[in-house]
mmCIF file of C-alpha atoms in Angstrom:
data_model
loop_
_atom_site.group_PDB
_atom_site.id
_atom_site.type_symbol
_atom_site.label_atom_id
_atom_site.label_comp_id
_atom_site.label_asym_id
_atom_site.label_seq_id
_atom_site.Cartn_x
_atom_site.Cartn_y
_atom_site.Cartn_z
ATOM 1 C CA MET A 1179 114.426 120.115 102.696
ATOM 2 C CA PRO A 1180 112.537 123.024 104.239
ATOM 3 C CA ALA A 1181 113.717 124.546 107.392
ATOM 4 C CA VAL A 1182 111.754 123.721 110.528
ATOM 5 C CA PRO A 1183 110.019 126.839 111.972
ATOM 6 C CA PRO A 1184 110.436 127.317 115.676
ATOM 7 C CA LEU A 1185 108.302 124.766 117.660
ATOM 8 C CA ARG A 1186 106.229 125.613 120.677
ATOM 9 C CA LEU A 1187 106.975 123.688 123.875
ATOM 10 C CA ARG A 1188 104.125 123.678 126.233
ATOM 11 C CA ALA A 1189 105.648 121.989 129.163
ATOM 12 C CA PRO A 1190 108.902 120.337 130.255
ATOM 13 C CA ILE A 1191 108.839 116.652 129.087
ATOM 14 C CA LEU A 1192 111.117 113.731 129.819
ATOM 15 C CA LEU A 1193 112.890 113.151 126.624
ATOM 16 C CA ALA A 1194 114.595 109.834 126.455
ATOM 17 C CA VAL A 1195 114.575 106.260 127.978
ATOM 18 C CA THR A 1196 116.765 103.256 127.518
ATOM 19 C CA VAL A 1197 116.332 100.783 124.722
ATOM 20 C CA GLY A 1198 117.012 97.674 126.689
ATOM 21 C CA ALA A 1199 113.400 96.534 126.731
ATOM 22 C CA VAL A 1200 113.601 95.830 122.933
ATOM 23 C CA MET A 1201 115.214 92.876 121.191
ATOM 24 C CA THR A 1202 115.130 91.195 117.849
ATOM 25 C CA VAL A 1203 114.399 87.398 117.767
ATOM 26 C CA ASN A 1204 112.885 84.787 115.549
ATOM 27 C CA GLY A 1205 109.228 83.837 116.263
ATOM 28 C CA CYS A 1206 105.751 85.294 116.089
ATOM 29 C CA GLY A 1207 103.467 87.403 118.263
ATOM 30 C CA GLY A 1208 100.203 90.008 118.304
ATOM 31 C CA PRO A 1209 98.976 93.700 119.469
ATOM 32 C CA ALA A 1210 96.755 95.575 122.054
ATOM 33 C CA SER A 1211 95.668 99.026 122.242
ATOM 34 C CA GLY A 1212 97.118 101.270 124.910
ATOM 35 C CA THR A 1213 94.070 103.347 125.544
ATOM 36 C CA ASP A 1214 90.378 102.772 125.266
ATOM 37 C CA LEU A 1215 90.065 103.328 121.423
ATOM 38 C CA PRO A 1216 86.790 103.176 119.876
ATOM 39 C CA ARG A 1217 86.167 99.456 119.168
ATOM 40 C CA ALA A 1218 85.560 97.506 115.987
ATOM 41 C CA ALA A 1219 82.382 95.663 115.876
ATOM 42 C CA VAL A 1220 82.420 92.077 117.313
ATOM 43 C CA ALA A 1221 82.639 89.900 114.194
ATOM 44 C CA PRO A 1222 80.343 86.858 113.774
ATOM 45 C CA ALA A 1223 81.800 83.436 112.907
ATOM 46 C CA VAL A 1224 82.956 83.090 109.371
ATOM 47 C CA THR A 1225 80.302 81.622 107.066
ATOM 48 C CA ARG A 1226 82.058 82.067 103.698
ATOM 49 C CA THR A 1227 85.415 81.013 102.565
ATOM 50 C CA PRO A 1228 87.842 84.018 102.745
ATOM 51 C CA ALA A 1229 88.983 85.318 99.429
ATOM 52 C CA GLY A 1230 92.553 84.772 98.259
ATOM 53 C CA THR A 1231 95.106 82.856 100.448
ATOM 54 C CA VAL A 1232 95.192 82.689 104.353
ATOM 55 C CA VAL A 1233 98.356 81.882 106.070
ATOM 56 C CA SER A 1234 98.947 81.370 109.689
ATOM 57 C CA LEU A 1235 100.026 84.387 111.729
ATOM 58 C CA PRO A 1236 99.935 83.828 115.584
ATOM 59 C CA GLY A 1237 99.672 86.824 117.875
ATOM 60 C CA ASP A 1238 96.370 88.268 116.701
ATOM 61 C CA PRO A 1239 97.773 91.210 114.699
ATOM 62 C CA GLY A 1240 95.818 94.487 115.040
ATOM 63 C CA SER A 1241 97.788 96.723 112.689
ATOM 64 C CA LEU A 1242 99.585 96.353 109.354
ATOM 65 C CA VAL A 1243 101.776 98.393 107.046
ATOM 66 C CA VAL A 1244 103.671 97.518 103.922
ATOM 67 C CA ASP A 1245 107.339 98.212 103.271
ATOM 68 C CA THR A 1246 107.411 97.901 99.474
ATOM 69 C CA HIS A 1247 111.133 98.570 99.207
ATOM 70 C CA ASP A 1248 111.996 95.519 101.189
ATOM 71 C CA GLY A 1249 108.924 93.412 100.298
ATOM 72 C CA LEU A 1250 107.767 93.166 103.835
ATOM 73 C CA VAL A 1251 104.568 93.525 105.677
ATOM 74 C CA ALA A 1252 104.919 94.689 109.291
ATOM 75 C CA ALA A 1253 102.313 93.514 111.649
ATOM 76 C CA GLY A 1254 101.837 94.698 115.277
ATOM 77 C CA VAL A 1255 101.210 91.650 117.344
ATOM 78 C CA ARG A 1256 100.723 90.535 120.981
ATOM 79 C CA ASP A 1257 101.760 87.572 123.112
ATOM 80 C CA PRO A 1258 104.661 88.372 122.715
ATOM 81 C CA SER A 1259 104.288 91.926 122.126
ATOM 82 C CA GLY A 1260 106.157 93.246 119.140
ATOM 83 C CA VAL A 1261 106.217 93.532 115.289
ATOM 84 C CA ALA A 1262 106.323 90.571 112.876
ATOM 85 C CA LEU A 1263 108.083 91.136 109.570
ATOM 86 C CA ILE A 1264 106.297 89.072 106.820
ATOM 87 C CA SER A 1265 107.227 88.500 103.176
ATOM 88 C CA THR A 1266 104.723 90.260 100.946
ATOM 89 C CA ARG A 1267 105.258 87.535 98.405
ATOM 90 C CA THR A 1268 104.762 84.333 100.533
ATOM 91 C CA GLY A 1269 103.057 85.568 103.681
ATOM 92 C CA ARG A 1270 105.735 83.744 105.698
ATOM 93 C CA GLU A 1271 107.168 85.448 108.763
ATOM 94 C CA GLU A 1272 110.709 86.382 108.430
ATOM 95 C CA LYS A 1273 111.522 87.918 111.815
ATOM 96 C CA MET A 1274 109.925 88.921 115.095
ATOM 97 C CA ILE A 1275 110.905 92.037 116.878
ATOM 98 C CA ARG A 1276 109.881 91.920 120.528
ATOM 99 C CA LEU A 1277 108.861 95.302 122.171
ATOM 100 C CA ALA A 1278 108.052 96.482 125.667
ATOM 101 C CA ALA A 1279 104.408 96.538 124.772
ATOM 102 C CA ALA A 1280 102.258 95.770 121.760
ATOM 103 C CA PRO A 1281 101.983 98.516 119.081
ATOM 104 C CA VAL A 1282 98.616 100.114 118.892
ATOM 105 C CA ARG A 1283 99.127 101.028 115.233
ATOM 106 C CA LEU A 1284 102.125 101.091 112.783
ATOM 107 C CA ALA A 1285 103.378 103.592 110.205
ATOM 108 C CA LEU A 1286 106.286 104.148 107.931
ATOM 109 C CA THR A 1287 108.435 107.421 108.369
ATOM 110 C CA HIS A 1288 108.132 110.020 105.707
ATOM 111 C CA SER A 1289 111.235 108.697 104.018
ATOM 112 C CA GLN A 1290 109.649 105.253 103.943
ATOM 113 C CA GLN A 1291 112.940 103.752 105.341
ATOM 114 C CA SER A 1292 111.945 103.179 109.060
ATOM 115 C CA LEU A 1293 108.969 101.951 111.000
ATOM 116 C CA LEU A 1294 107.093 103.824 113.756
ATOM 117 C CA ALA A 1295 105.561 101.790 116.606
ATOM 118 C CA PRO A 1296 103.669 103.640 119.306
ATOM 119 C CA LEU A 1297 103.482 101.304 122.260
ATOM 120 C CA GLY A 1298 100.425 102.582 124.083
ATOM 121 C CA LYS A 1299 100.667 100.692 127.363
ATOM 122 C CA ALA A 1300 104.408 101.418 127.846
ATOM 123 C CA GLY A 1301 103.971 105.115 126.895
ATOM 124 C CA LEU A 1302 106.685 104.839 124.184
ATOM 125 C CA LEU A 1303 107.321 105.641 120.597
ATOM 126 C CA VAL A 1304 109.788 103.360 118.987
ATOM 127 C CA GLN A 1305 111.586 103.969 115.534
ATOM 128 C CA LEU A 1306 112.758 100.769 113.901
ATOM 129 C CA GLY A 1307 115.140 100.476 110.966
ATOM 130 C CA LEU A 1308 113.944 98.277 108.002
ATOM 131 C CA PRO A 1309 114.521 95.597 107.006
ATOM 132 C CA SER A 1310 116.775 94.904 110.097
ATOM 133 C CA GLY A 1311 114.250 95.695 112.781
ATOM 134 C CA GLN A 1312 117.018 97.482 114.888
ATOM 135 C CA VAL A 1313 115.900 100.200 117.245
ATOM 136 C CA GLN A 1314 117.021 103.637 116.010
ATOM 137 C CA TRP A 1315 115.503 105.590 118.795
ATOM 138 C CA GLN A 1316 112.632 105.613 121.303
ATOM 139 C CA ALA A 1317 111.001 108.384 123.198
ATOM 140 C CA LYS A 1318 108.847 108.489 126.381
ATOM 141 C CA LEU A 1319 105.419 110.218 125.559
ATOM 142 C CA PRO A 1320 103.349 112.262 128.111
ATOM 143 C CA GLY A 1321 100.327 110.124 127.454
ATOM 144 C CA GLN A 1322 99.655 106.768 125.964
ATOM 145 C CA PRO A 1323 100.484 106.980 122.261
ATOM 146 C CA ASP A 1324 97.888 105.467 119.867
ATOM 147 C CA ASP A 1325 99.128 106.385 116.370
ATOM 148 C CA ALA A 1326 102.202 108.174 114.646
ATOM 149 C CA VAL A 1327 103.019 109.608 111.254
ATOM 150 C CA GLY A 1328 106.230 111.012 109.667
ATOM 151 C CA ALA A 1329 105.878 114.655 108.566
ATOM 152 C CA SER A 1330 108.241 117.054 106.852
ATOM 153 C CA ALA A 1331 111.710 117.787 107.960
ATOM 154 C CA GLY A 1332 111.955 114.635 110.000
ATOM 155 C CA THR A 1333 109.251 115.523 112.317
ATOM 156 C CA VAL A 1334 107.030 112.658 113.678
ATOM 157 C CA PHE A 1335 103.468 113.452 114.893
ATOM 158 C CA VAL A 1336 102.271 111.167 117.724
ATOM 159 C CA SER A 1337 98.595 111.258 118.879
ATOM 160 C CA ASN A 1338 98.133 110.557 122.681
ATOM 161 C CA GLY A 1339 94.529 109.485 123.162
ATOM 162 C CA SER A 1340 94.611 109.410 126.966
ATOM 163 C CA SER A 1341 95.862 113.095 127.207
ATOM 164 C CA SER A 1342 94.121 114.378 124.030
ATOM 165 C CA THR A 1343 97.347 115.845 122.789
ATOM 166 C CA VAL A 1344 99.661 115.501 119.791
ATOM 167 C CA SER A 1345 103.460 115.286 120.358
ATOM 168 C CA LEU A 1346 106.036 116.461 117.799
ATOM 169 C CA VAL A 1347 109.205 114.217 117.943
ATOM 170 C CA GLN A 1348 112.479 114.684 116.222
ATOM 171 C CA ASN A 1349 115.204 112.065 116.458
ATOM 172 C CA GLY A 1350 113.662 110.677 119.651
ATOM 173 C CA VAL A 1351 113.299 114.155 121.370
ATOM 174 C CA ILE A 1352 109.970 115.653 122.048
ATOM 175 C CA VAL A 1353 110.050 119.298 120.744
ATOM 176 C CA ALA A 1354 106.442 120.301 121.211
ATOM 177 C CA ASP A 1355 103.301 118.871 122.818
ATOM 178 C CA GLU A 1356 100.045 120.479 121.435
ATOM 179 C CA PRO A 1357 96.364 120.186 122.641
ATOM 180 C CA ALA A 1358 94.314 118.128 120.193
ATOM 181 C CA PRO A 1359 90.665 116.934 119.863
ATOM 182 C CA ARG A 1360 89.442 114.805 122.705
ATOM 183 C CA HIS A 1361 90.952 111.336 122.544
ATOM 184 C CA ALA A 1362 93.266 112.048 119.730
ATOM 185 C CA SER A 1363 93.695 108.524 118.443
ATOM 186 C CA ALA A 1364 94.623 108.597 114.774
ATOM 187 C CA VAL A 1365 96.847 110.696 112.515
ATOM 188 C CA ALA A 1366 97.659 111.078 108.719
ATOM 189 C CA THR A 1367 99.865 113.290 106.630
ATOM 190 C CA SER A 1368 99.637 114.881 103.154
ATOM 191 C CA ALA A 1369 102.110 113.556 100.550
ATOM 192 C CA ASN A 1370 104.619 116.299 101.068
ATOM 193 C CA GLY A 1371 104.265 115.944 104.808
ATOM 194 C CA THR A 1372 103.644 119.699 105.334
ATOM 195 C CA GLU A 1373 100.133 119.124 106.761
ATOM 196 C CA VAL A 1374 98.991 116.569 109.373
ATOM 197 C CA VAL A 1375 95.422 115.784 110.529
ATOM 198 C CA VAL A 1376 94.649 114.435 114.015
ATOM 199 C CA LEU A 1377 91.343 112.553 114.524
ATOM 200 C CA GLY A 1378 89.674 113.020 117.955
ATOM 201 C CA THR A 1379 87.524 109.960 118.183
ATOM 202 C CA ARG A 1380 85.511 111.042 121.210
ATOM 203 C CA ALA A 1381 85.327 114.589 120.066
ATOM 204 C CA ARG A 1382 84.201 113.361 116.678
ATOM 205 C CA ARG A 1383 86.457 115.977 115.267
ATOM 206 C CA LEU A 1384 89.316 116.284 113.066
ATOM 207 C CA GLU A 1385 91.948 118.945 113.465
ATOM 208 C CA ALA A 1386 94.703 119.974 110.866
ATOM 209 C CA PHE A 1387 98.252 121.048 111.788
ATOM 210 C CA SER A 1388 101.205 122.436 109.877
ATOM 211 C CA PHE A 1389 104.347 120.396 110.183
ATOM 212 C CA SER A 1390 105.582 122.969 112.767
ATOM 213 C CA GLY A 1391 102.701 122.139 114.981
ATOM 214 C CA ARG A 1392 100.495 125.295 114.196
ATOM 215 C CA SER A 1393 96.668 124.462 114.171
ATOM 216 C CA LEU A 1394 95.049 125.079 110.785
ATOM 217 C CA GLY A 1395 91.474 124.641 111.977
ATOM 218 C CA SER A 1396 89.143 121.743 112.764
ATOM 219 C CA THR A 1397 85.906 120.249 111.519
ATOM 220 C CA PRO A 1398 83.270 117.840 112.943
ATOM 221 C CA VAL A 1399 83.402 114.363 111.443
ATOM 222 C CA GLY A 1400 81.196 111.209 111.737
ATOM 223 C CA VAL A 1401 79.155 109.523 114.457
ATOM 224 C CA GLY A 1402 81.847 107.246 115.694
ATOM 225 C CA PRO A 1403 85.130 107.785 113.661
ATOM 226 C CA THR A 1404 88.068 105.452 114.196
ATOM 227 C CA HIS A 1405 90.730 105.712 111.442
ATOM 228 C CA VAL A 1406 91.897 108.195 108.786
ATOM 229 C CA VAL A 1407 94.096 107.931 105.745
ATOM 230 C CA ALA A 1408 95.345 110.420 103.105
ATOM 231 C CA ASN A 1409 95.124 110.396 99.366
ATOM 232 C CA GLY A 1410 98.600 111.897 99.003
ATOM 233 C CA ARG A 1411 97.332 115.369 98.226
ATOM 234 C CA ASP A 1412 94.691 117.389 100.113
ATOM 235 C CA LEU A 1413 91.953 114.798 100.767
ATOM 236 C CA PHE A 1414 91.557 112.526 103.829
ATOM 237 C CA TYR A 1415 89.254 109.633 104.246
ATOM 238 C CA VAL A 1416 87.757 108.710 107.669
ATOM 239 C CA ALA A 1417 86.180 105.521 108.680
ATOM 240 C CA ASP A 1418 82.939 106.281 110.478
ATOM 241 C CA THR A 1419 82.428 102.903 112.270
ATOM 242 C CA GLU A 1420 79.311 103.738 114.002
ATOM 243 C CA GLY A 1421 77.890 105.755 111.071
ATOM 244 C CA ASN A 1422 78.602 103.073 108.443
ATOM 245 C CA ALA A 1423 80.200 105.549 106.176
ATOM 246 C CA ILE A 1424 83.511 107.037 104.678
ATOM 247 C CA ASP A 1425 83.715 110.739 105.279
ATOM 248 C CA VAL A 1426 85.902 112.686 102.906
ATOM 249 C CA ILE A 1427 87.763 115.766 104.406
ATOM 250 C CA GLN A 1428 89.551 118.353 102.204
ATOM 251 C CA LEU A 1429 92.106 120.827 103.241
ATOM 252 C CA GLY A 1430 91.991 124.324 102.115
ATOM 253 C CA ALA A 1431 91.884 127.439 104.146
ATOM 254 C CA GLY A 1432 90.882 124.945 106.840
ATOM 255 C CA PRO A 1433 89.618 121.256 106.941
ATOM 256 C CA LYS A 1434 86.038 120.701 105.771
ATOM 257 C CA GLN A 1435 83.900 117.711 105.058
ATOM 258 C CA VAL A 1436 83.031 117.458 101.274
ATOM 259 C CA ALA A 1437 81.480 114.030 100.961
ATOM 260 C CA THR A 1438 79.945 111.188 103.041
ATOM 261 C CA VAL A 1439 79.518 107.752 101.311
ATOM 262 C CA ALA A 1440 77.738 104.897 102.891
ATOM 263 C CA THR A 1441 79.589 101.632 103.167
ATOM 264 C CA ARG A 1442 77.893 98.186 103.269
ATOM 265 C CA PRO A 1443 76.358 97.625 106.684
ATOM 266 C CA GLY A 1444 79.187 96.170 108.669
ATOM 267 C CA ALA A 1445 80.879 98.831 110.844
ATOM 268 C CA PRO A 1446 83.809 100.029 108.705
ATOM 269 C CA TYR A 1447 87.080 100.088 110.601
ATOM 270 C CA GLY A 1448 90.458 99.396 108.996
ATOM 271 C CA LEU A 1449 91.600 101.665 106.010
ATOM 272 C CA ALA A 1450 94.243 101.106 103.327
ATOM 273 C CA LEU A 1451 94.743 103.319 100.146
ATOM 274 C CA ASP A 1452 96.301 102.131 96.924
ATOM 275 C CA GLN A 1453 97.324 105.472 95.448
ATOM 276 C CA THR A 1454 98.724 103.797 92.284
ATOM 277 C CA ARG A 1455 95.339 102.356 91.366
ATOM 278 C CA ARG A 1456 93.255 104.930 93.256
ATOM 279 C CA VAL A 1457 91.359 102.467 95.301
ATOM 280 C CA LEU A 1458 90.364 102.680 99.009
ATOM 281 C CA TYR A 1459 90.025 99.499 100.955
ATOM 282 C CA VAL A 1460 87.811 99.313 104.052
ATOM 283 C CA THR A 1461 87.360 96.398 106.460
ATOM 284 C CA LEU A 1462 83.768 95.682 107.655
ATOM 285 C CA THR A 1463 84.254 94.048 111.052
ATOM 286 C CA ALA A 1464 80.561 93.306 111.730
ATOM 287 C CA SER A 1465 80.241 91.123 108.557
ATOM 288 C CA ASN A 1466 83.775 89.718 107.891
ATOM 289 C CA GLU A 1467 84.138 91.610 104.661
ATOM 290 C CA LEU A 1468 86.472 93.957 102.715
ATOM 291 C CA GLU A 1469 84.906 96.619 100.598
ATOM 292 C CA SER A 1470 86.756 98.751 97.986
ATOM 293 C CA PHE A 1471 85.954 102.190 96.694
ATOM 294 C CA ARG A 1472 87.190 104.056 93.637
ATOM 295 C CA LEU A 1473 88.530 107.527 94.137
ATOM 296 C CA THR A 1474 86.656 110.047 91.929
ATOM 297 C CA GLY A 1475 87.216 113.675 92.434
ATOM 298 C CA THR A 1476 86.295 114.563 96.064
ATOM 299 C CA THR A 1477 84.335 111.533 96.752
ATOM 300 C CA VAL A 1478 84.538 107.771 96.593
ATOM 301 C CA VAL A 1479 82.464 105.257 94.693
ATOM 302 C CA PRO A 1480 81.622 101.680 96.051
ATOM 303 C CA ASP A 1481 83.332 99.072 93.928
ATOM 304 C CA ARG A 1482 83.836 95.396 95.139
ATOM 305 C CA VAL A 1483 83.334 93.309 98.258
ATOM 306 C CA TRP A 1484 85.370 90.206 99.268
ATOM 307 C CA PRO A 1485 84.725 87.754 102.272
ATOM 308 C CA THR A 1486 87.551 87.859 104.855
ATOM 309 C CA VAL A 1487 88.891 86.200 107.874
ATOM 310 C CA ARG A 1488 86.984 86.672 111.189
ATOM 311 C CA GLN A 1489 87.473 90.041 112.872
ATOM 312 C CA PRO A 1490 89.332 91.925 110.005
ATOM 313 C CA ASP A 1491 90.503 94.708 112.154
ATOM 314 C CA ALA A 1492 93.584 95.753 110.070
ATOM 315 C CA VAL A 1493 94.240 96.026 106.305
ATOM 316 C CA ALA A 1494 97.227 97.104 104.235
ATOM 317 C CA VAL A 1495 98.054 97.251 100.454
ATOM 318 C CA ASP A 1496 101.321 96.860 98.411
ATOM 319 C CA PRO A 1497 101.144 99.735 96.003
ATOM 320 C CA ALA A 1498 103.858 97.912 93.745
ATOM 321 C CA THR A 1499 101.584 94.802 93.171
ATOM 322 C CA GLY A 1500 98.118 95.821 94.375
ATOM 323 C CA ARG A 1501 98.082 92.801 96.760
ATOM 324 C CA VAL A 1502 95.959 93.488 99.892
ATOM 325 C CA PHE A 1503 96.598 92.128 103.265
ATOM 326 C CA VAL A 1504 93.913 91.521 105.875
ATOM 327 C CA ALA A 1505 94.671 90.415 109.440
ATOM 328 C CA SER A 1506 92.346 88.575 111.767
ATOM 329 C CA ARG A 1507 92.351 89.955 115.475
ATOM 330 C CA THR A 1508 91.022 86.570 116.696
ATOM 331 C CA GLY A 1509 93.489 84.001 115.439
ATOM 332 C CA GLY A 1510 92.149 83.648 111.877
ATOM 333 C CA GLY A 1511 95.532 84.337 110.279
ATOM 334 C CA LEU A 1512 96.676 86.752 107.512
ATOM 335 C CA GLU A 1513 94.621 86.899 104.302
ATOM 336 C CA LEU A 1514 96.408 87.792 101.012
ATOM 337 C CA ILE A 1515 94.065 89.048 98.236
ATOM 338 C CA ASP A 1516 95.056 89.869 94.683
ATOM 339 C CA PRO A 1517 92.213 91.966 93.341
#
């Protein structure tokens, strides 16, 4: 594992809080954003039967991530606030982990062995062990955290939309707090974890950082971008919700936009990447659809479309099986699609 270069600490930061607000129980729940994130389009009523199988999932999930090793889908839910752990095989909820607030988004650590849950309204980042759901640590953030991603050497990057900063956290301790594009709301990392990109949704700008927190430059992106995912190498895909497009960003001497591909009209929002099959999945919240794109060089090619549950704000894919999971934000349940 590479040594961590010295990190820059911009200001004194409160580092730790108690974990008493977190408990593991059986049940179900659903999520809410901690800051005023750019919104998905308001979905119309469902007029077509959703593809695949739809199972009940209370709590109106707004974020999903797949833990392939343990055969679980983690869903950030609200009422009660927490994370539901769901079987990837049956879609049945296995466990509910209650948290101090609903996760805005969810991510796995770089080792893929733990779950990162930024709790926007509580101003906390919580790391949970998998599959137990036990709290490993939590940290108090200077703003309201919207997204998190595990980078190299055990560093976690956390985007704080309300303060337009990105925090670097190691084992629950904040080691640096860096300025980022306005309303830094989404983050993604390269496969080796040595580069991280931060998407400023109001700045309409994407900035790249080294895993030590050094800025590698920035580039304008989209009309109204909301989410970003990485291809595992040097390409990043941004959902331009207001522009009805997928923007492709490549890292080199600095980040630059290398392609823009139109989606179907429908306000693209949630993103999930199947690196095994080289397919990008995009939810279209204004039309209750899921669109796939094939990865080709430095661009993407439109492929297939499936009808979904109402308000498909979140999507995740199991790279082991190719199964896709789409969550309704308005009580429509969890959709399981085998493309």
